[in-house]
Amino acid sequence: MIAPAGADGVDAENTEIWDVVVVGAGPGGASAAYAAAVAGRRVLLLEKSELPRYKTCGGGIIGPSRDCLPPGFELPLQDRVHAVTFSLDGRFARTRRSRKMLFGLINRPEFDAQLVEHAQKAGAELRTGVTVTRVEQHGPAVPDRRTVAVVLADGETVLARAVVGADGSASRIGAHVGVKLGQVDLGLEAEIPVPPSVAEDWKGRVLIDWGPMPGSYGWVFPKGDTLTVGVISARGEGAATKRYMEDFVARLGLSGFEPTVSSGHLTRCRTDDSPLSRGRVLVCGDAAGLLEPWTREGISYALRSGRLAGEWAVRVAEANDAVDARRQALNYAFAIKAGLGVEMAVGRRMLAVFERRPGLLHATLTGLRPAWNAFADITRGSATLGGMVRSNGMARRALEMLDKRMDTSSGVGPAGRGVGKAERSAPEAEAEADTDTDAKTGAPEAPEVV
């Protein structure tokens, strides 16, 4: 199963070779491991941390995420969202409500651990505390051309017929594949315990604040006696992003409460032409730069791409030669681009509009019922942004009018947004609306259009 790598090579006859090795036990990796194990293959899931572990993430579970969960999976929901308060850099706050749940909120440690448990029940084997330094498809560590060597930090080598990289946004597997980036953003987040009176005020309601820097926004997600508060903006605006976070927390009246966790994280979006595979190695989720460019929502993208990666990794593992392996990997890329790729293309157009005209977007969401209903349908999972633009002539014409002068021809969002020169070629190694009320006074308020 595991053998030391050495100059004399690895004896394949005396070393166990896994069908599929998955690197990273987040939502994407756990989904890939589950999909491959359900297909009856021998699967090894590698994770560098001990589980459960904290991840910087708002923890919103929208409809597409729920639809991709394994059968029998019970979401460990901390709250159910029925209302959204929108504000424009702290002004013109307005709340929209729905009788039906819009989306749920989870804590990532429990959610990820439960996904891994389902993968294990399906037959996958888990190893934690394991750091992968690289993968090799040629050389002395590789016994034949049907095998990939996964080299660990302590010098051990794991052999597999196919590998899925799900090791996060600074993915080593992504570097091997050659993932290219078109957008990099910095997210800051704090987990803030609050007294029952404050928690009750937020129960069932989230806040989305369109921020002061182009493309930035902040959020408050209630989870019982804790509020997850965060902001995100293009990388390169670190000082301004930190000030936004401080001001945001202050105007919410939360400065007096000590966070249990304060963290930061870079999110990375792929370019349109970024590869999703190399030889017998596939990438999914953050490792592939797959997330929604406008909102930077990544859980549903990780779950959906992880499931597809696991299914196609099985076919790659069965391939007897490089040509067949390449064919299966291309089929995986086609499946990703036909679904998630279409949604990302619309998302980057929305980001370009949002960066230029945040007030217009705020006015549209808070003042036009069809726009709110579309938002609700997308979060519930009854529609997708890409599907809506394809099938709804009015939505398509509206978006075409909004982005008429926007240049989104290169990358995700504005070309090279938040990305250094080196990163453009490879990643770093490491429903129904029921009421409309002002959030504070309960009185209707017309948002500003800027």
Coordinates of C-alpha atoms in Angstrom, one line a residue:
M1 CA 0.0 0.0 0.0
I2 CA 2.7 2.5 1.0
A3 CA 6.4 2.1 0.1
P4 CA 9.5 4.3 0.3
A5 CA 10.5 6.1 -2.8
G6 CA 14.0 5.3 -3.9
A7 CA 16.5 5.4 -6.7
D8 CA 15.8 1.7 -7.3
G9 CA 12.2 2.4 -8.0
V10 CA 9.1 0.7 -6.6
D11 CA 8.2 -2.9 -7.1
A12 CA 4.6 -2.9 -8.2
E13 CA 4.2 -6.6 -7.7
N14 CA 4.9 -6.3 -4.0
T15 CA 3.3 -2.9 -3.4
E16 CA -0.4 -2.4 -3.2
I17 CA -1.8 0.1 -5.7
W18 CA -5.0 2.0 -4.9
D19 CA -7.5 2.5 -7.6
V20 CA -8.1 6.2 -6.6
V21 CA -6.2 8.4 -4.2
V22 CA -7.9 11.6 -3.2
V23 CA -5.7 14.4 -1.7
G24 CA -7.7 16.7 0.7
A25 CA -10.7 15.8 2.8
G26 CA -12.8 19.0 2.3
P27 CA -16.2 18.9 0.6
G28 CA -14.6 18.3 -2.8
G29 CA -12.3 15.5 -1.7
A30 CA -14.9 13.8 0.4
S31 CA -17.4 13.9 -2.4
A32 CA -14.8 12.5 -4.8
A33 CA -13.8 9.7 -2.4
Y34 CA -17.5 8.8 -1.8
A35 CA -18.3 8.7 -5.6
A36 CA -15.3 6.5 -6.3
A37 CA -15.9 4.2 -3.3
V38 CA -19.6 3.8 -4.1
A39 CA -18.5 2.6 -7.6
G40 CA -16.7 -0.3 -5.8
R41 CA -13.2 1.0 -6.2
R42 CA -10.4 0.9 -3.6
V43 CA -10.1 4.5 -2.5
L44 CA -7.6 6.3 -0.1
L45 CA -8.4 9.7 1.2
L46 CA -5.4 11.8 2.5
E47 CA -5.8 14.8 4.7
K48 CA -2.9 16.9 6.2
S49 CA -5.0 18.0 9.3
E50 CA -6.7 16.0 12.0
L51 CA -10.5 16.1 11.7
P52 CA -12.6 18.0 12.5
R53 CA -10.7 21.2 11.7
Y54 CA -11.7 24.8 11.2
K55 CA -11.9 26.4 7.7
T56 CA -12.5 30.0 6.9
C57 CA -15.9 29.8 5.3
G58 CA -19.3 31.5 5.8
G59 CA -20.9 28.0 5.8
G60 CA -24.0 28.8 3.6
I61 CA -25.5 25.6 2.1
I62 CA -27.6 26.6 -0.9
G63 CA -29.8 24.3 -3.0
P64 CA -27.1 23.0 -5.4
S65 CA -25.1 21.9 -2.3
R66 CA -28.0 20.0 -0.8
D67 CA -28.7 18.3 -4.1
C68 CA -25.1 16.8 -4.2
L69 CA -25.0 15.3 -0.7
P70 CA -24.9 11.5 -0.3
P71 CA -28.2 9.7 0.4
G72 CA -29.1 9.8 4.0
F73 CA -26.9 12.8 4.8
E74 CA -28.5 15.0 7.5
L75 CA -27.3 18.5 7.4
P76 CA -26.0 19.7 10.8
L77 CA -27.8 23.1 10.4
Q78 CA -27.1 25.8 12.9
D79 CA -29.8 28.0 11.4
R80 CA -32.4 28.2 8.6
V81 CA -32.4 31.5 6.6
H82 CA -35.8 33.0 5.7
A83 CA -34.7 36.7 5.4
V84 CA -31.8 38.6 3.9
T85 CA -30.9 42.2 4.8
F86 CA -29.1 44.0 2.0
S87 CA -27.1 47.2 2.6
L88 CA -24.8 49.4 0.5
D89 CA -21.7 50.0 2.6
G90 CA -23.8 50.3 5.7
R91 CA -26.6 52.5 4.2
F92 CA -30.0 51.9 2.7
A93 CA -30.6 48.7 4.5
R94 CA -33.6 46.7 3.4
T95 CA -34.8 43.3 4.3
R96 CA -36.5 40.8 2.0
R97 CA -38.3 37.8 3.5
S98 CA -39.6 34.4 2.3
R99 CA -42.0 31.9 3.7
K100 CA -39.8 29.1 2.4
M101 CA -36.3 28.5 3.6
L102 CA -33.7 30.2 1.3
F103 CA -30.6 28.3 2.5
G104 CA -29.1 26.7 5.6
L105 CA -26.0 27.6 7.7
I106 CA -23.5 25.0 8.9
N107 CA -20.2 25.0 10.8
R108 CA -17.5 23.5 8.4
P109 CA -15.8 21.3 11.0
E110 CA -18.9 19.2 11.6
F111 CA -20.1 19.3 8.0
D112 CA -16.7 18.2 6.5
A113 CA -16.3 15.5 9.1
Q114 CA -19.7 14.1 8.3
L115 CA -19.0 14.0 4.6
V116 CA -15.8 12.1 5.3
E117 CA -17.8 9.6 7.4
H118 CA -20.1 8.9 4.5
A119 CA -17.1 8.3 2.3
Q120 CA -15.7 5.9 4.8
K121 CA -19.0 4.1 5.1
A122 CA -19.0 3.7 1.3
G123 CA -15.6 2.0 1.6
A124 CA -12.9 4.7 1.4
E125 CA -10.0 4.6 3.7
L126 CA -8.9 7.8 5.5
R127 CA -5.4 8.8 6.6
T128 CA -5.0 12.1 8.5
G129 CA -1.9 14.0 9.5
V130 CA -0.4 13.3 6.0
T131 CA 1.2 16.0 3.9
V132 CA 1.5 15.4 0.1
T133 CA 4.6 17.2 -1.3
R134 CA 4.1 16.2 -5.0
V135 CA 2.8 13.7 -7.5
E136 CA 4.9 12.0 -10.1
Q137 CA 3.8 10.3 -13.3
H138 CA 7.3 9.5 -14.6
G139 CA 10.5 8.4 -12.9
P140 CA 11.8 5.8 -10.5
A141 CA 9.0 6.1 -8.1
V142 CA 6.5 5.1 -10.8
P143 CA 6.5 1.4 -11.7
D144 CA 4.5 1.6 -14.9
R145 CA 2.6 4.1 -17.1
R146 CA -0.7 3.2 -15.6
T147 CA 0.4 4.4 -12.1
V148 CA 0.8 7.7 -10.3
A149 CA 3.1 8.1 -7.3
V150 CA 1.9 10.4 -4.5
V151 CA 5.0 11.4 -2.5
L152 CA 4.5 12.3 1.2
A153 CA 6.5 14.7 3.3
D154 CA 8.2 11.9 5.2
G155 CA 9.5 10.3 1.9
E156 CA 6.8 7.6 1.7
T157 CA 5.1 7.0 -1.6
V158 CA 1.5 6.0 -2.3
L159 CA 0.7 4.4 -5.6
A160 CA -2.6 4.9 -7.5
R161 CA -4.2 4.3 -10.9
A162 CA -5.8 7.8 -10.6
V163 CA -5.4 10.8 -8.4
V164 CA -7.9 13.5 -7.5
G165 CA -6.4 16.8 -6.2
A166 CA -8.8 18.5 -3.7
D167 CA -6.2 20.1 -1.5
G168 CA -7.5 23.7 -1.4
S169 CA -6.8 27.0 -3.2
A170 CA -3.0 26.8 -2.7
S171 CA -3.0 23.3 -4.2
R172 CA 0.2 21.3 -4.8
I173 CA -1.8 19.0 -7.1
G174 CA -3.1 22.1 -8.9
A175 CA 0.4 23.2 -9.5
H176 CA 1.2 19.8 -11.0
V177 CA -1.7 20.1 -13.3
G178 CA -0.9 23.7 -14.2
V179 CA -4.1 25.4 -13.0
K180 CA -4.2 29.0 -14.2
L181 CA -5.8 31.8 -12.2
G182 CA -7.9 34.8 -13.4
Q183 CA -9.1 36.2 -10.0
V184 CA -7.7 36.1 -6.5
D185 CA -9.6 37.6 -3.5
L186 CA -8.8 38.0 0.2
G187 CA -11.5 37.0 2.7
L188 CA -11.3 37.9 6.4
E189 CA -13.6 36.3 8.9
A190 CA -14.4 36.2 12.6
E191 CA -16.5 33.8 14.7
I192 CA -18.1 36.1 17.3
P193 CA -20.0 34.6 20.3
V194 CA -22.9 36.8 21.3
P195 CA -25.4 36.9 24.2
P196 CA -28.9 35.4 23.7
S197 CA -30.6 38.7 23.1
V198 CA -28.2 39.5 20.2
A199 CA -28.5 36.0 18.8
E200 CA -32.3 36.2 18.8
D201 CA -32.2 39.4 16.7
W202 CA -30.3 37.6 14.0
K203 CA -32.0 34.3 14.1
G204 CA -33.2 33.2 10.6
R205 CA -31.7 36.4 8.9
V206 CA -28.4 37.1 7.2
L207 CA -26.9 40.4 6.2
I208 CA -25.1 41.1 2.9
D209 CA -23.4 44.4 2.7
W210 CA -22.1 45.7 -0.6
G211 CA -18.7 47.0 0.4
P212 CA -16.6 50.2 -0.3
M213 CA -14.0 48.7 -2.7
P214 CA -14.9 47.4 -6.2
G215 CA -16.3 43.9 -5.9
S216 CA -16.2 43.7 -2.1
Y217 CA -19.0 42.7 0.2
G218 CA -19.5 41.7 3.8
W219 CA -21.7 39.1 5.5
V220 CA -23.2 38.1 8.8
F221 CA -24.3 34.5 9.2
P222 CA -26.0 33.5 12.5
K223 CA -25.2 30.1 13.9
G224 CA -26.9 29.8 17.3
D225 CA -24.9 31.7 19.9
T226 CA -22.2 32.7 17.4
L227 CA -22.2 35.1 14.4
T228 CA -19.9 34.4 11.5
V229 CA -18.9 37.8 10.3
G230 CA -16.6 38.4 7.2
V231 CA -15.7 40.5 4.3
I232 CA -14.0 39.8 0.9
S233 CA -12.3 41.9 -1.7
A234 CA -9.7 41.7 -4.4
R235 CA -6.2 40.7 -3.2
G236 CA -3.8 43.7 -3.2
E237 CA -6.3 45.7 -1.1
G238 CA -5.2 44.1 2.2
A239 CA -5.1 47.3 4.3
A240 CA -8.4 48.5 2.9
T241 CA -10.0 45.1 3.4
K242 CA -8.9 45.0 7.0
R243 CA -10.3 48.5 7.6
Y244 CA -13.6 47.4 6.0
M245 CA -13.7 44.4 8.4
E246 CA -13.1 46.6 11.4
D247 CA -15.6 49.2 10.4
F248 CA -18.2 46.6 9.5
V249 CA -17.9 44.9 12.9
A250 CA -18.0 48.3 14.7
R251 CA -21.2 49.5 12.9
L252 CA -22.9 46.2 13.7
G253 CA -22.3 46.9 17.4
L254 CA -20.1 43.8 17.8
S255 CA -16.8 45.4 18.6
G256 CA -17.2 44.6 22.3
F257 CA -17.4 40.9 21.8
E258 CA -14.2 38.8 21.6
P259 CA -14.0 36.5 18.6
T260 CA -13.1 32.9 19.2
V261 CA -11.5 32.7 15.8
S262 CA -10.1 35.4 13.5
S263 CA -8.8 34.2 10.1
G264 CA -8.0 35.1 6.6
H265 CA -8.1 33.1 3.3
L266 CA -7.3 33.6 -0.4
T267 CA -9.9 32.4 -2.9
R268 CA -8.8 31.7 -6.4
C269 CA -10.8 31.5 -9.6
R270 CA -9.6 29.6 -12.7
T271 CA -9.3 31.1 -16.2
D272 CA -11.5 29.7 -18.9
D273 CA -8.6 27.9 -20.5
S274 CA -7.1 26.5 -17.3
P275 CA -6.5 22.7 -17.4
L276 CA -8.5 20.3 -15.1
S277 CA -6.3 17.3 -15.6
R278 CA -2.8 16.1 -16.4
G279 CA -2.3 12.5 -17.3
R280 CA -4.0 10.4 -14.6
V281 CA -4.4 13.4 -12.2
L282 CA -7.7 15.4 -12.0
V283 CA -8.4 18.5 -9.9
C284 CA -11.7 19.7 -8.4
G285 CA -13.1 22.4 -6.1
D286 CA -10.7 25.1 -4.9
A287 CA -7.7 23.1 -6.2
A288 CA -9.1 23.6 -9.7
G289 CA -10.1 27.2 -9.1
L290 CA -13.8 26.3 -9.3
L291 CA -16.0 28.7 -7.4
E292 CA -18.7 31.3 -8.2
P293 CA -16.7 34.5 -9.2
W294 CA -19.2 37.1 -8.0
T295 CA -20.2 35.7 -4.6
R296 CA -17.1 33.5 -4.2
E297 CA -19.4 30.7 -3.1
G298 CA -17.4 27.5 -3.2
I299 CA -19.1 24.7 -1.3
S300 CA -21.6 23.8 -4.0
Y301 CA -18.8 23.9 -6.6
A302 CA -16.6 21.7 -4.5
L303 CA -19.4 19.2 -4.0
R304 CA -20.5 19.1 -7.6
S305 CA -17.0 19.0 -9.1
G306 CA -15.8 16.5 -6.5
R307 CA -18.6 14.1 -7.3
L308 CA -17.7 14.3 -11.1
A309 CA -14.0 14.0 -10.4
G310 CA -14.6 10.8 -8.3
E311 CA -16.8 9.3 -11.1
W312 CA -14.3 10.1 -13.9
A313 CA -11.3 9.1 -11.8
V314 CA -12.8 5.6 -11.7
R315 CA -12.8 5.6 -15.5
V316 CA -9.2 6.9 -15.6
A317 CA -8.2 4.2 -13.2
E318 CA -9.7 1.6 -15.5
A319 CA -7.9 3.0 -18.6
N320 CA -5.2 0.6 -19.9
D321 CA -3.2 3.2 -21.8
A322 CA -2.4 6.9 -21.9
V323 CA -4.8 7.6 -24.8
D324 CA -7.8 6.1 -23.0
A325 CA -6.8 7.9 -19.7
R326 CA -6.6 11.2 -21.6
R327 CA -10.0 10.6 -23.2
Q328 CA -11.7 10.0 -19.8
A329 CA -9.9 13.1 -18.3
L330 CA -11.2 15.2 -21.3
N331 CA -14.7 13.9 -20.6
Y332 CA -14.4 15.1 -17.0
A333 CA -13.3 18.5 -18.2
F334 CA -16.2 18.6 -20.7
A335 CA -18.7 17.8 -17.9
I336 CA -17.3 20.6 -15.7
K337 CA -17.3 23.2 -18.4
A338 CA -20.8 22.3 -19.6
G339 CA -22.2 22.9 -16.1
L340 CA -20.1 24.8 -13.7
G341 CA -18.2 26.6 -16.5
V342 CA -21.4 28.1 -17.8
E343 CA -22.3 29.3 -14.4
M344 CA -18.9 30.8 -13.8
A345 CA -19.1 32.7 -17.1
V346 CA -22.3 34.4 -16.0
G347 CA -20.9 34.9 -12.5
R348 CA -17.9 36.8 -13.8
R349 CA -20.2 39.0 -15.9
M350 CA -22.2 39.7 -12.7
L351 CA -18.9 40.6 -10.9
A352 CA -17.9 43.1 -13.6
V353 CA -21.3 44.8 -13.3
F354 CA -21.2 44.7 -9.5
E355 CA -17.7 46.2 -9.5
R356 CA -18.8 49.2 -11.6
R357 CA -22.4 49.7 -10.4
P358 CA -23.0 48.2 -6.9
G359 CA -25.8 50.7 -6.2
L360 CA -27.6 49.6 -9.3
L361 CA -27.4 45.9 -8.2
H362 CA -28.5 46.9 -4.7
A363 CA -31.5 48.8 -6.1
T364 CA -32.4 45.9 -8.4
L365 CA -32.3 43.2 -5.7
T366 CA -34.2 45.3 -3.1
G367 CA -36.6 47.1 -5.3
L368 CA -37.6 44.7 -8.1
R369 CA -39.6 41.6 -7.0
P370 CA -38.5 39.5 -10.1
A371 CA -34.9 40.1 -9.2
W372 CA -35.5 39.0 -5.6
N373 CA -37.5 36.0 -6.7
A374 CA -34.6 35.0 -9.0
F375 CA -32.2 35.3 -6.1
A376 CA -34.4 33.2 -3.9
D377 CA -34.8 30.5 -6.7
I378 CA -31.0 30.3 -7.1
T379 CA -30.3 30.0 -3.4
R380 CA -33.0 27.3 -3.0
G381 CA -31.6 25.4 -6.0
S382 CA -34.7 25.6 -8.2
A383 CA -32.7 27.6 -10.7
T384 CA -29.1 28.4 -11.6
L385 CA -27.8 31.8 -12.7
G386 CA -26.5 30.2 -15.9
G387 CA -29.7 28.4 -16.6
M388 CA -31.7 31.5 -15.9
V389 CA -29.7 33.6 -18.4
R390 CA -30.0 30.8 -21.1
S391 CA -33.7 30.2 -20.7
N392 CA -35.1 33.5 -19.7
G393 CA -35.1 36.1 -22.5
M394 CA -35.7 39.0 -20.1
A395 CA -32.9 38.0 -17.8
R396 CA -30.6 37.5 -20.8
R397 CA -31.4 40.9 -22.3
A398 CA -31.1 42.6 -18.9
L399 CA -27.6 41.2 -18.3
E400 CA -26.5 42.0 -21.9
M401 CA -27.6 45.6 -21.3
L402 CA -25.8 45.8 -17.9
D403 CA -22.5 44.4 -19.2
K404 CA -22.6 46.1 -22.6
R405 CA -19.6 48.1 -21.8
M406 CA -17.9 45.6 -19.5
D407 CA -14.7 43.9 -20.7
T408 CA -14.9 40.3 -19.4
S409 CA -13.1 38.7 -22.3
S410 CA -10.1 37.4 -20.3
G411 CA -10.0 35.4 -17.2
V412 CA -12.7 35.5 -14.4
G413 CA -13.8 39.0 -13.6
P414 CA -11.6 41.8 -14.9
A415 CA -8.5 40.3 -16.5
G416 CA -5.9 39.2 -13.9
R417 CA -7.9 40.6 -11.0
G418 CA -5.9 40.2 -7.9
V419 CA -3.4 37.9 -9.7
G420 CA 0.4 38.5 -10.0
K421 CA 2.2 37.7 -13.2
A422 CA 3.5 34.4 -12.0
E423 CA 0.1 33.3 -10.8
R424 CA -1.5 33.8 -14.2
S425 CA 0.3 30.7 -15.4
A426 CA 0.3 28.5 -12.2
P427 CA -1.1 28.7 -8.7
E428 CA 1.0 29.2 -5.6
A429 CA 2.5 26.0 -4.2
E430 CA 1.0 26.5 -1.0
A431 CA -39.2 32.2 -3.8
E432 CA -41.8 34.2 -2.8
A433 CA -41.1 37.6 -1.3
D434 CA -43.5 38.3 1.6
T435 CA -42.4 41.6 3.1
D436 CA -40.0 44.4 2.3
T437 CA -38.9 46.4 5.4
D438 CA -36.1 48.6 6.5
A439 CA -33.8 46.6 8.7
K440 CA -33.8 49.2 11.5
T441 CA -37.2 51.0 11.4
G442 CA -39.5 48.5 9.7
A443 CA -40.5 51.3 7.3
P444 CA -40.2 51.0 3.5
E445 CA -37.2 52.7 2.2
A446 CA -36.1 53.4 -1.4
P447 CA -32.5 52.4 -2.1
E448 CA -30.2 54.8 -3.8
V449 CA -29.1 54.2 -7.3
V450 CA -25.5 55.3 -8.0

